[in-house]
PDB file of C-alpha atoms in Angstrom:
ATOM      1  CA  UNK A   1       0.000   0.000   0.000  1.00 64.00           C
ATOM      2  CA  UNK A   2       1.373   3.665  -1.234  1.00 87.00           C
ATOM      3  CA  UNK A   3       1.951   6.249   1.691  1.00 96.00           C
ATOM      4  CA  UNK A   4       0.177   9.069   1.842  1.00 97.00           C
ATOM      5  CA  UNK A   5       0.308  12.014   3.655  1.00 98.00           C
ATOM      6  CA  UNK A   6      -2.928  11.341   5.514  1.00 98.00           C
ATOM      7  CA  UNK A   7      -1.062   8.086   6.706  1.00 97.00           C
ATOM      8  CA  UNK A   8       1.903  10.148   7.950  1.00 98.00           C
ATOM      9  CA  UNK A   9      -0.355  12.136   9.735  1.00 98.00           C
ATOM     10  CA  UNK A  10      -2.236   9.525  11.382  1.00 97.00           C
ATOM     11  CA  UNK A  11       0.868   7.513  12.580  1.00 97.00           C
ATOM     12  CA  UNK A  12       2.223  11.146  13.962  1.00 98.00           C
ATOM     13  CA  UNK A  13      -1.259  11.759  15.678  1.00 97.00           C
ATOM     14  CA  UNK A  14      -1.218   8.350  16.889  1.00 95.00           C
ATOM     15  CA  UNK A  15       1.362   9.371  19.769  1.00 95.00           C
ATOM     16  CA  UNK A  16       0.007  13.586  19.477  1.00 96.00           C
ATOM     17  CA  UNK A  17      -3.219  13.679  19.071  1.00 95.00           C
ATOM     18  CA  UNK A  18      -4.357  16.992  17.822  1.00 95.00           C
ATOM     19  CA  UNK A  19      -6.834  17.428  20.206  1.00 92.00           C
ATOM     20  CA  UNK A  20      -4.338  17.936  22.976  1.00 94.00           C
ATOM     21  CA  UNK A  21      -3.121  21.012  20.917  1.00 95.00           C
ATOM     22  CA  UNK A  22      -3.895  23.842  22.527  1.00 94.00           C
ATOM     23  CA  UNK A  23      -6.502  26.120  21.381  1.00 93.00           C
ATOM     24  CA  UNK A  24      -4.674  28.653  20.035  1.00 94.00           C
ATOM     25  CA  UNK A  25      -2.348  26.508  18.011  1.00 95.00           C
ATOM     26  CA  UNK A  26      -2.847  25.561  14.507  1.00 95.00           C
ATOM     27  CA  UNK A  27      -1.537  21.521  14.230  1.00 97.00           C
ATOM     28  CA  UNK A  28      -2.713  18.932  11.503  1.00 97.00           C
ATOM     29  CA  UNK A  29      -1.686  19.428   7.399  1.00 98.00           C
ATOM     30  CA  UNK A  30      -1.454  23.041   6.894  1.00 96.00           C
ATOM     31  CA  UNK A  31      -0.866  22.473   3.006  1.00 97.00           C
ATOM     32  CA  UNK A  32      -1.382  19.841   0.922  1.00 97.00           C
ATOM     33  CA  UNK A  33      -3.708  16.902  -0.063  1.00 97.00           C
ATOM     34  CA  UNK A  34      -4.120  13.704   2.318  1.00 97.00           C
ATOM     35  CA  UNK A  35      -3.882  11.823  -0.679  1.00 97.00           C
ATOM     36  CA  UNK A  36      -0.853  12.635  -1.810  1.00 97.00           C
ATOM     37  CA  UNK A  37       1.552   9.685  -2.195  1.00 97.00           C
ATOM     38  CA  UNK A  38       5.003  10.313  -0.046  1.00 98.00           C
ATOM     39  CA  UNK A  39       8.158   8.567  -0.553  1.00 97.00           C
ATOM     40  CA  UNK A  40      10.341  11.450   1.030  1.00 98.00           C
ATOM     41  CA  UNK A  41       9.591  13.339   4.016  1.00 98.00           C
ATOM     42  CA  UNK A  42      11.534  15.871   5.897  1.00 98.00           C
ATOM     43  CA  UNK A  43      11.770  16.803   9.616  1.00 98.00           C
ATOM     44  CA  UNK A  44      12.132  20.694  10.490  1.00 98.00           C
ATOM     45  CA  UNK A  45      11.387  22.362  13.913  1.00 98.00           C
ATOM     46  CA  UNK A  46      10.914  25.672  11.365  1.00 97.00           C
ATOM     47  CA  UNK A  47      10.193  25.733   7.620  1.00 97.00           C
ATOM     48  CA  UNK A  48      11.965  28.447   5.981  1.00 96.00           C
ATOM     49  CA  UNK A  49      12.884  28.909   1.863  1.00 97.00           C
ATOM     50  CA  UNK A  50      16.259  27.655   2.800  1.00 97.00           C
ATOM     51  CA  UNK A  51      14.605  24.834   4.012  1.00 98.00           C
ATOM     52  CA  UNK A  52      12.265  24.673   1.506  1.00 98.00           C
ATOM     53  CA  UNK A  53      15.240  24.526  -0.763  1.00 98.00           C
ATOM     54  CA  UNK A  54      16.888  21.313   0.475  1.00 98.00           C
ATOM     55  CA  UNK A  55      13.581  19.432   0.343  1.00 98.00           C
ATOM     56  CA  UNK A  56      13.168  20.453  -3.440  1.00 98.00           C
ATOM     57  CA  UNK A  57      17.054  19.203  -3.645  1.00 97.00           C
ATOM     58  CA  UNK A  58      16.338  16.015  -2.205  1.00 97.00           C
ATOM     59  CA  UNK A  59      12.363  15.353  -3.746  1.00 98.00           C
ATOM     60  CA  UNK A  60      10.754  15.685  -0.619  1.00 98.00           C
ATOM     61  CA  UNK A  61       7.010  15.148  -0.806  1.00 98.00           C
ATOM     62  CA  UNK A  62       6.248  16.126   2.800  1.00 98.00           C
ATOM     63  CA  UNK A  63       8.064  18.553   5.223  1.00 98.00           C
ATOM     64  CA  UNK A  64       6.793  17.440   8.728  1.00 98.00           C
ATOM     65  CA  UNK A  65       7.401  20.630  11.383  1.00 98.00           C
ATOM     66  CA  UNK A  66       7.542  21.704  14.921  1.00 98.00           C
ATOM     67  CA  UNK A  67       6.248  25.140  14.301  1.00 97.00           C
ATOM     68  CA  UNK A  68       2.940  26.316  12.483  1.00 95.00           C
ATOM     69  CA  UNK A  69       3.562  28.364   9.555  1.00 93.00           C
ATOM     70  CA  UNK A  70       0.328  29.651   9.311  1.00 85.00           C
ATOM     71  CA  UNK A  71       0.129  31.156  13.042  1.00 82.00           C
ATOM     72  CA  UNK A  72      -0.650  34.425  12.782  1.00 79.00           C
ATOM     73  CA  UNK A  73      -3.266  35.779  10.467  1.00 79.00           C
ATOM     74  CA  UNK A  74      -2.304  36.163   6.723  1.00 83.00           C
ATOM     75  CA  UNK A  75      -3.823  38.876   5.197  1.00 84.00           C
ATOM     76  CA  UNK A  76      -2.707  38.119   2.096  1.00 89.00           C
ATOM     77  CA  UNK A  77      -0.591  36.161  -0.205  1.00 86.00           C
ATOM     78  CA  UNK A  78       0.737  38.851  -2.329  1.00 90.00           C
ATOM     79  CA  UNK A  79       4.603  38.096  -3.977  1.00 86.00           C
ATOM     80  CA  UNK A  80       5.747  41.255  -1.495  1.00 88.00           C
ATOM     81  CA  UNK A  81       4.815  40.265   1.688  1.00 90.00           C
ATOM     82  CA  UNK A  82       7.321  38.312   3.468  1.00 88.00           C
ATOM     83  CA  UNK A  83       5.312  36.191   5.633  1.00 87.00           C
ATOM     84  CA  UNK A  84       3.443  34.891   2.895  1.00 91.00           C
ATOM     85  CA  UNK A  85       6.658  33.378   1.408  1.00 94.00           C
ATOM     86  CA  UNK A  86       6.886  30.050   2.774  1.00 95.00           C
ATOM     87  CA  UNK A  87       3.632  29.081   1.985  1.00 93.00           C
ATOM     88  CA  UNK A  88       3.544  30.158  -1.510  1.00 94.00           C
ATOM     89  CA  UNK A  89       6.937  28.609  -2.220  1.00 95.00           C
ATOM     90  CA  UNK A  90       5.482  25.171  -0.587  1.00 96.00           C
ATOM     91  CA  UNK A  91       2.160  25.688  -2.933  1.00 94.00           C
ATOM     92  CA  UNK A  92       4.596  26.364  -6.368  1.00 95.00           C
ATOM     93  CA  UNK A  93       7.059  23.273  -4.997  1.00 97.00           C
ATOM     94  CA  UNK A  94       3.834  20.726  -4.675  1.00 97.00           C
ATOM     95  CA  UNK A  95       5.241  19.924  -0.696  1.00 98.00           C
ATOM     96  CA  UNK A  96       2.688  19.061   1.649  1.00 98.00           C
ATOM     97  CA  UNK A  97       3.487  20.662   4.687  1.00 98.00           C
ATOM     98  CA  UNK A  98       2.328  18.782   8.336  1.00 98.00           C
ATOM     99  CA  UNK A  99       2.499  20.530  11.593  1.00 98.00           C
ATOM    100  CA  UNK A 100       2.694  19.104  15.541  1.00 98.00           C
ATOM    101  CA  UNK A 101       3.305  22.033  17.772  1.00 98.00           C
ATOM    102  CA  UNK A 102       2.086  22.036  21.559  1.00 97.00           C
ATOM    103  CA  UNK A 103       0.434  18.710  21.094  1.00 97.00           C
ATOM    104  CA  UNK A 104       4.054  17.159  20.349  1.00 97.00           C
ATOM    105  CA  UNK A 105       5.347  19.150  22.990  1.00 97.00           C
ATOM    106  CA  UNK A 106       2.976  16.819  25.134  1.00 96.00           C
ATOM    107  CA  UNK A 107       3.868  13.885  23.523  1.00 96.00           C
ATOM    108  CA  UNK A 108       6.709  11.593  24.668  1.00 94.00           C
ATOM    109  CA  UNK A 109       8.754  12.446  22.097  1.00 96.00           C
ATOM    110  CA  UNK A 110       9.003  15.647  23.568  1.00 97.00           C
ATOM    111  CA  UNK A 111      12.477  16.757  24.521  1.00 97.00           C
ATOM    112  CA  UNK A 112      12.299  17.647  28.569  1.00 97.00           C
ATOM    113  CA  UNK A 113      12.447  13.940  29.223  1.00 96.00           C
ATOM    114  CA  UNK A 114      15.676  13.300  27.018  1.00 96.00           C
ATOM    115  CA  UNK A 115      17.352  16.494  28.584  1.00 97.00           C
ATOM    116  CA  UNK A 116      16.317  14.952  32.004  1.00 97.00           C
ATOM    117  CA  UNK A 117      17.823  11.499  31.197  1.00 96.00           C
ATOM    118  CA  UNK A 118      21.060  13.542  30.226  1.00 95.00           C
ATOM    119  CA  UNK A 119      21.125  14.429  33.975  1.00 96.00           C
ATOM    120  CA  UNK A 120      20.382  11.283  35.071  1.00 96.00           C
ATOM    121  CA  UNK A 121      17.324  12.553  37.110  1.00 98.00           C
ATOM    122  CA  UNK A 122      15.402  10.607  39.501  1.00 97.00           C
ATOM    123  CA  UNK A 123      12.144  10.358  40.006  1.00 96.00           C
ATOM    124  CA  UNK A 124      11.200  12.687  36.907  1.00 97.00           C
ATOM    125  CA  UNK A 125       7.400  13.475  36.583  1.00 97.00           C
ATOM    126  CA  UNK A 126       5.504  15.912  34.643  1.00 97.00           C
ATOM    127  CA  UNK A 127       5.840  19.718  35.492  1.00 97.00           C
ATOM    128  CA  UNK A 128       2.546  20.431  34.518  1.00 96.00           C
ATOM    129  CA  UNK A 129       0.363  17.681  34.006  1.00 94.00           C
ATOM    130  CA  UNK A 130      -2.411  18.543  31.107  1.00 93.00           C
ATOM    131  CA  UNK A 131      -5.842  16.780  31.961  1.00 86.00           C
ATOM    132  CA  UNK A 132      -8.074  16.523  29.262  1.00 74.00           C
ATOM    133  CA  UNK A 133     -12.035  17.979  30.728  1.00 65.00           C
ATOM    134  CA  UNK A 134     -13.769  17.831  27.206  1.00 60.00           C
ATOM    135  CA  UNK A 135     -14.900  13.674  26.839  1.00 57.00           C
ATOM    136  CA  UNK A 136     -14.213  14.071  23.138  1.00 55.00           C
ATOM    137  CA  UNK A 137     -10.628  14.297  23.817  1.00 53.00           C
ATOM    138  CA  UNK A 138      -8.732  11.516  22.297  1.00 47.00           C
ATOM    139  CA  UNK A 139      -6.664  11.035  25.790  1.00 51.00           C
ATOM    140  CA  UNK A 140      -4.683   7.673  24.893  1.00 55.00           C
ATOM    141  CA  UNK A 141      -2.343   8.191  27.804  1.00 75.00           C
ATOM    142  CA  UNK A 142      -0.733  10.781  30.034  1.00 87.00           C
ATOM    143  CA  UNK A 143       0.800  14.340  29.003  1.00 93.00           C
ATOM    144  CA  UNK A 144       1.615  17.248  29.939  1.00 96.00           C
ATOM    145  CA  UNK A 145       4.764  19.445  29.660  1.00 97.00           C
ATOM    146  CA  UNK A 146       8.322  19.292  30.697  1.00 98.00           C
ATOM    147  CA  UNK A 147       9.768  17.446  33.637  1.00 98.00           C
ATOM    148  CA  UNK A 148      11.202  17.677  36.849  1.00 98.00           C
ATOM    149  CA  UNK A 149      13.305  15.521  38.979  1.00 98.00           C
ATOM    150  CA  UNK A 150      15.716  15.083  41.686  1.00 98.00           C
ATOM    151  CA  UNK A 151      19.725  15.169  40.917  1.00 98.00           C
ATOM    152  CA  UNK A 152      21.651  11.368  42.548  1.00 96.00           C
ATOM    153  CA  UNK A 153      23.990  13.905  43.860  1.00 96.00           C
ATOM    154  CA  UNK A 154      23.732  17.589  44.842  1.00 98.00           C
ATOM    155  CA  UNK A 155      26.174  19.698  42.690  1.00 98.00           C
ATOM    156  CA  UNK A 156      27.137  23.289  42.309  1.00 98.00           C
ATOM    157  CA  UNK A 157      25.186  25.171  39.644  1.00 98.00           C
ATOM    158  CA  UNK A 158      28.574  25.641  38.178  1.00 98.00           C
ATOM    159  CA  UNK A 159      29.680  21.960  38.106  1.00 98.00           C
ATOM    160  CA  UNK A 160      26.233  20.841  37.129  1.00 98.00           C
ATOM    161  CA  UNK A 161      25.890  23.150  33.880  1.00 98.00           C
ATOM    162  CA  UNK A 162      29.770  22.711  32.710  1.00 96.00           C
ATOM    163  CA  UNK A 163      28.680  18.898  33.044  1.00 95.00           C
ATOM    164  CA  UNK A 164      25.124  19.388  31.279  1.00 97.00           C
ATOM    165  CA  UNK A 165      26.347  21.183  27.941  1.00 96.00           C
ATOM    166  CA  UNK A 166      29.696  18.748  27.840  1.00 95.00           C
ATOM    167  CA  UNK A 167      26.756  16.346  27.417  1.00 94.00           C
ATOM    168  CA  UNK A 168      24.561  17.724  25.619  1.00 94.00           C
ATOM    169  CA  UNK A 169      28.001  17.953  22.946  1.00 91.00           C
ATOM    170  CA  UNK A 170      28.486  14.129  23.521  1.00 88.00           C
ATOM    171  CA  UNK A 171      25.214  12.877  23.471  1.00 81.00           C
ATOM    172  CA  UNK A 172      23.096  11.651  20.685  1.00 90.00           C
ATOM    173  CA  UNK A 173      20.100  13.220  21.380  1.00 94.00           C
ATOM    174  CA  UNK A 174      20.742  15.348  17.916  1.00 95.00           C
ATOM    175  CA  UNK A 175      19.783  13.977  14.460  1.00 94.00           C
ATOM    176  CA  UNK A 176      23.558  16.022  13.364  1.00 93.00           C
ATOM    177  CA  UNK A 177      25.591  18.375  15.705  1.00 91.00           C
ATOM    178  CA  UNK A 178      24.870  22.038  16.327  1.00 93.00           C
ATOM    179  CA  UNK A 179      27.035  24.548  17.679  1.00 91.00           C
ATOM    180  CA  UNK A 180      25.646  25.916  21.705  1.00 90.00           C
ATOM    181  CA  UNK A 181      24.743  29.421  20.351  1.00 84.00           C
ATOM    182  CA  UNK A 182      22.923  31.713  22.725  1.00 83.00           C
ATOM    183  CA  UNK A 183      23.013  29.964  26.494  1.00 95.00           C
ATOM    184  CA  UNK A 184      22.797  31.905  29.085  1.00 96.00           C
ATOM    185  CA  UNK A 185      23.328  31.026  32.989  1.00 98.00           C
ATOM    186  CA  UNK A 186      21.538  33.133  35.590  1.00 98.00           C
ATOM    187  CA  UNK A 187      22.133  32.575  39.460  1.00 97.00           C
ATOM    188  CA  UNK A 188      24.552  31.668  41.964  1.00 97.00           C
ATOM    189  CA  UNK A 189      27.554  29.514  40.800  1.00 98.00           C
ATOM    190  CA  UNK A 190      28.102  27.995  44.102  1.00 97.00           C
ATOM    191  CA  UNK A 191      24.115  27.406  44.982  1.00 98.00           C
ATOM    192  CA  UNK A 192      23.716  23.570  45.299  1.00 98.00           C
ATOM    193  CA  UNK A 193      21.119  22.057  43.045  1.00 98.00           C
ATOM    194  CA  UNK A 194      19.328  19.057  43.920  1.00 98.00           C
ATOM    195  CA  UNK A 195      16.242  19.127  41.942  1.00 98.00           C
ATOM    196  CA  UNK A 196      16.200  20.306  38.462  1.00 98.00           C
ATOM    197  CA  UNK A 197      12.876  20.902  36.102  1.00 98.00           C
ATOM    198  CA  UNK A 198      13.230  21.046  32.020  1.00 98.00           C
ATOM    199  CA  UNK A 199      10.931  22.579  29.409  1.00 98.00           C
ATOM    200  CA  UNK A 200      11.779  22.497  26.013  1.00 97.00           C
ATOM    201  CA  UNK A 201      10.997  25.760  24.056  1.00 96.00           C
ATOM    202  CA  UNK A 202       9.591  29.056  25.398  1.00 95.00           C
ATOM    203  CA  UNK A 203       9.794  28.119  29.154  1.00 95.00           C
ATOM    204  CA  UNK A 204       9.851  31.768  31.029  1.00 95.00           C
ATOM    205  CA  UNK A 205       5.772  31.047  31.607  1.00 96.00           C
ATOM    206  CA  UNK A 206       6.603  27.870  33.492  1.00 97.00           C
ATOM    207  CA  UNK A 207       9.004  29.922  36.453  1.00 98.00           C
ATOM    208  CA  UNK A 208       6.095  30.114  38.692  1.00 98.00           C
ATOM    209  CA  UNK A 209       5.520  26.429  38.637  1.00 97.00           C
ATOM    210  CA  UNK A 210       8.902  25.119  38.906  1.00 98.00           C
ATOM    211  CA  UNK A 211       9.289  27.156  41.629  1.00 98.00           C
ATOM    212  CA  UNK A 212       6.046  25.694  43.321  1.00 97.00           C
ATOM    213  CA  UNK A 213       7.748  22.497  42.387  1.00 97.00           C
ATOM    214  CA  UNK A 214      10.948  23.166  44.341  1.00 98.00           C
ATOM    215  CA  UNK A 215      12.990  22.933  41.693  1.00 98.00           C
ATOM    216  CA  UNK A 216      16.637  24.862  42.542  1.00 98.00           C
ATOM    217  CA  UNK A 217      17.236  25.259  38.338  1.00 98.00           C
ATOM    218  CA  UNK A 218      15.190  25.588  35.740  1.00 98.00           C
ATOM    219  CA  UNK A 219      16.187  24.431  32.032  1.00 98.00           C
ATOM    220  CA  UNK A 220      14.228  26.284  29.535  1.00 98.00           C
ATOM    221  CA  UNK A 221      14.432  28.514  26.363  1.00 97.00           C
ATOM    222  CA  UNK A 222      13.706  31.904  25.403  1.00 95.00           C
ATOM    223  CA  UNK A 223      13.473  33.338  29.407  1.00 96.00           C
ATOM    224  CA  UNK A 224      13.202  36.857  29.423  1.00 96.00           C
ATOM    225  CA  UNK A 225      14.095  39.540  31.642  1.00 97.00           C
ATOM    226  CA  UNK A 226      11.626  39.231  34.472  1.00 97.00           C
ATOM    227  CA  UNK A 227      10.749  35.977  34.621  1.00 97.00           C
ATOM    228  CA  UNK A 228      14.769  35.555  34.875  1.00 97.00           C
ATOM    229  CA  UNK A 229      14.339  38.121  38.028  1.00 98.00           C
ATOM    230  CA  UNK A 230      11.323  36.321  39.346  1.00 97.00           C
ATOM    231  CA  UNK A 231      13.492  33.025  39.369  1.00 98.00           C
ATOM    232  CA  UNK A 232      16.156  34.355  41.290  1.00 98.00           C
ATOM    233  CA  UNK A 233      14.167  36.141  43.535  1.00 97.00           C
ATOM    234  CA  UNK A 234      12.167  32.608  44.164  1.00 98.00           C
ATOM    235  CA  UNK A 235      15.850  30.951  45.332  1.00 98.00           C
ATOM    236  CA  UNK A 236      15.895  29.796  41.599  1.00 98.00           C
ATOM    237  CA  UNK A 237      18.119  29.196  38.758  1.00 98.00           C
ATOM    238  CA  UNK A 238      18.055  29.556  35.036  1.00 98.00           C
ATOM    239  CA  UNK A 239      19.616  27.636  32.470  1.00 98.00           C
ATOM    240  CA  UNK A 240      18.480  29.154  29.057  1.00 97.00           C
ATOM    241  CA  UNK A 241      19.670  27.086  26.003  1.00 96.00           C
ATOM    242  CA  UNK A 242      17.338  28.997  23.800  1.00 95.00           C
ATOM    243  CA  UNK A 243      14.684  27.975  21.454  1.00 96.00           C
ATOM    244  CA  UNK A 244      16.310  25.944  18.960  1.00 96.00           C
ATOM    245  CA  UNK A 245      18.249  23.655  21.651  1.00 96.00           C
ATOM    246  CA  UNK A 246      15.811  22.596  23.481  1.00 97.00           C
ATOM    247  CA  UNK A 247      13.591  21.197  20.868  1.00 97.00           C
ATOM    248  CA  UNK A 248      15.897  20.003  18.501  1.00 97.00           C
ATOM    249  CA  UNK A 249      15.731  16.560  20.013  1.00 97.00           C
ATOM    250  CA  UNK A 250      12.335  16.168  19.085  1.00 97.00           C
ATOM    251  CA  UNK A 251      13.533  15.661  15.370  1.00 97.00           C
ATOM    252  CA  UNK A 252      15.887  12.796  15.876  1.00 97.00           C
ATOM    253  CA  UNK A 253      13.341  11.357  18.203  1.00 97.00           C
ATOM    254  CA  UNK A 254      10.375  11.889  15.855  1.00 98.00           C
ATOM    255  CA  UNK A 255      12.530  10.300  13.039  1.00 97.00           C
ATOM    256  CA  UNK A 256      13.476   7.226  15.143  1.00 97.00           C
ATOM    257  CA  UNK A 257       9.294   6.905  15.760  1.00 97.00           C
ATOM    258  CA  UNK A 258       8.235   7.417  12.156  1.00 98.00           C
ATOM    259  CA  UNK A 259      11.266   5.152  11.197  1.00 97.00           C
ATOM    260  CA  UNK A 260      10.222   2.095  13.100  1.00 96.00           C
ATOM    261  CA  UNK A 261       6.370   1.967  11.763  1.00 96.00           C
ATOM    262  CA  UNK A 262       5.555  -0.954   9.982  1.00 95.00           C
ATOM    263  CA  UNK A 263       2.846   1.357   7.732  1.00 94.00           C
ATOM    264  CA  UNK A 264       5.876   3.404   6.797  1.00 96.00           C
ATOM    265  CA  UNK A 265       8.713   1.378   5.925  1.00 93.00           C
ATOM    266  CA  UNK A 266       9.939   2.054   2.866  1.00 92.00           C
ATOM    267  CA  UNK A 267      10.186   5.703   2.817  1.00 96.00           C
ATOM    268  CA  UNK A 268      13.044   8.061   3.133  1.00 97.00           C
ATOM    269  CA  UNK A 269      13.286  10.220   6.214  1.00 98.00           C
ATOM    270  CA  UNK A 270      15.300  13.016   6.415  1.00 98.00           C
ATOM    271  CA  UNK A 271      16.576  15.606   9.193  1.00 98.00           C
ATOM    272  CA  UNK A 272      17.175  19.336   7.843  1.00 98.00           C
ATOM    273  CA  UNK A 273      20.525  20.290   7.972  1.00 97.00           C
ATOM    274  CA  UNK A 274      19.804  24.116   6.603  1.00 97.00           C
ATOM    275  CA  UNK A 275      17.295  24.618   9.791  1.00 96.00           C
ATOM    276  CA  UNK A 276      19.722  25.766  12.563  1.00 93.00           C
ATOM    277  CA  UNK A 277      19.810  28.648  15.467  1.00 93.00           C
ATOM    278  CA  UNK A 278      19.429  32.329  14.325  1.00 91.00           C
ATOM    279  CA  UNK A 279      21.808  33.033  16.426  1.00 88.00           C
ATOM    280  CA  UNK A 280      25.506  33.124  15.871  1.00 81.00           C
TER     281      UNK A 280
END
C-alpha cells in the first residue's frame, strides 16, 4: 500500500493527538492533499525557503514541522509580503506541509524527558500535568509538559551546567551536531542544586511552577528579563539554552518513531541540515 500524507499524519497523531493542541495553536496538514503519495519526508522544527530549498534538492514530498507556519493571520498572499513566502513557495514546490506544535510538545517524544535522562534525574514526573475535561478528547495516555526531577547527587550550579552542555556535545540526542549558540546562565555559581525541572521551548511562563515544584534550576528557552528576576528572587536558577536547543531533540526522536512503523517502511526520512539557530 502507497503512503500518503494522511497516513503520515495519522501515525504522527497516533502518539500527538491533535486534540491535545492547545486552542490557540494551529496543528494537523497546513498544506497539501491527504492523498498525496510520499516517498520522502523531511523533519524541520521551522520551515523556511532555505529549508524549503533542500527538500526540493532532495524530492521531498512532505516537510513534517515543529512550528505552524500559518500562526498568525495572513492577510494576504501577495509576492511582497514576506510572511506569505513560505507558503507560496510550498504551494509552487507541490510539498505538503504537516504541523505538531504544543500537542508534540505533550507527547513523549518531547524533549524535557531526554534532557532529564542527560542528567540522570530521579524520580522525573511531569511539570505540569495537562488533563483533558472535554470527553471528546482523544486522551490515549498521560501528558503534559516538561519534567522535573531530583539530581543522585547535589552539585554546584557551576559543576552541574559545565557537566550538562559537555553532554549535551556528547550525546546523541541530535539527528547532526549544532554549535551551543545563545546559552545563558543566571544565578549563583556555588548554589547547590538538587532538583532540576526542564521545558523544552519558550519556558519563562513555566518559572512560577517550577518554583512551586521546588525545583533549585530551571532548564528552559527563550526566558526573558523578568521571569529571569522572578526566578532568582524565588531561590531559583536559570539555564536558558534557547529555542532551537531545546527542541531540537524532538527531530531525531520523531525520526526514530516514524522510522520504526511498519505502515511506513519504505520511505526516506530526512533531518534538515539548513534549519539551525538564528543566532551566531
Amino acid at each position: 500500500m502507497a503512503v500518503t500524507v494522511g497516513l503520515v499524519a495519522q501515525v504522527i497523531e497516533k502518539i500527538a493527538p491533535k486534540s491535545w493542541a492547545e486552542e490557540w495553536d494551529n496543528v494537523g496538514l497546513l498544506i497539501g492533499s491527504g492523498s498525496k503519495p510520499v516517498e520522502r519526508i523531511m523533519l524541520t522544527l521551522d520551515c523556511t525557503l532555505d529549508v524549503i530549498e533542500e527538500a526540493k534538492e532532495y524530492g521531498v514530498q512532505l516537510i513534517v514541522a515543529h512550528h505552524p507556519i500559518i500562526f498568525r493571520p495572513l492577510k494576504n498572499l501577495r509576492s511582497d509580503n514576506a510572511a506569505a513566502q513560505v507558503p507560496l513557495s510550498l504551494f509552487k514546490n507541490d510539498i505538503a506541509y504537516y504541523a505538531a506544535h504544543t500537542n508534540l510538545d505533550q507527547s513523549r517524544l518531547s524533549s524535557s524527558p531526554i534532557l532529564g535522562e542527560l542528567l540522570e534525574l530521579d524520580k522525573m514526573e511531569y511539570l505540569e500535568r495537562v488533563y483533558d475535561l472535554n470527553p471528546n478528547r482523544n486522551d490515549v495516555e498521560e501528558h503534559g509538559y516538561g519534567v522535573s526531577g531530583y539530581l543522585r547527587h547535589p552539585l554546584k550550579l557551576s559543576d552541574l551546567w559545565e557537566k550538562f552542555l559537555e553532554k549535551l556535545k556528547e550525546a546523541q540526542v541530535y539527528a547532526q551536531a549544532y554549535d551551543l549558540t545563545g546559552v545563558r546562565l543566571a544565578g549563583s555559581l556555588d548554589q547547590e542544586i538538587k532538583k532540576v525541572a526542564i521545558v523544552n521551548g519558550s519556558g519563562g511562563r513555566f518559572v512560577p511552577k517550577a518554583l512551586f515544584k521546588g525545583a533549585d534550576l530551571l532548564i528552559t528557552g527563550d526566558v526573558d528579563h523578568h521571569a529571569a528576576l522572578d526566578a532568582l528572587e524565588g531561590g531559583m536558577a536559570i539555564g536558558d539554552l534557547g529555542h532551537f536547543l531545546t527542541e531540537a531533540p524532538m527531530l531525531k526522536l520523531l525520526k526514530d518513531y516514524l522510522s520504526t512503523e511498519k505502515a511506513l517502511q519504505g520511505i526516506e526520512i530526512l533531518v534538515s541540515s539548513k534549519n539551525r539557530s538564528p543566532w551566531i
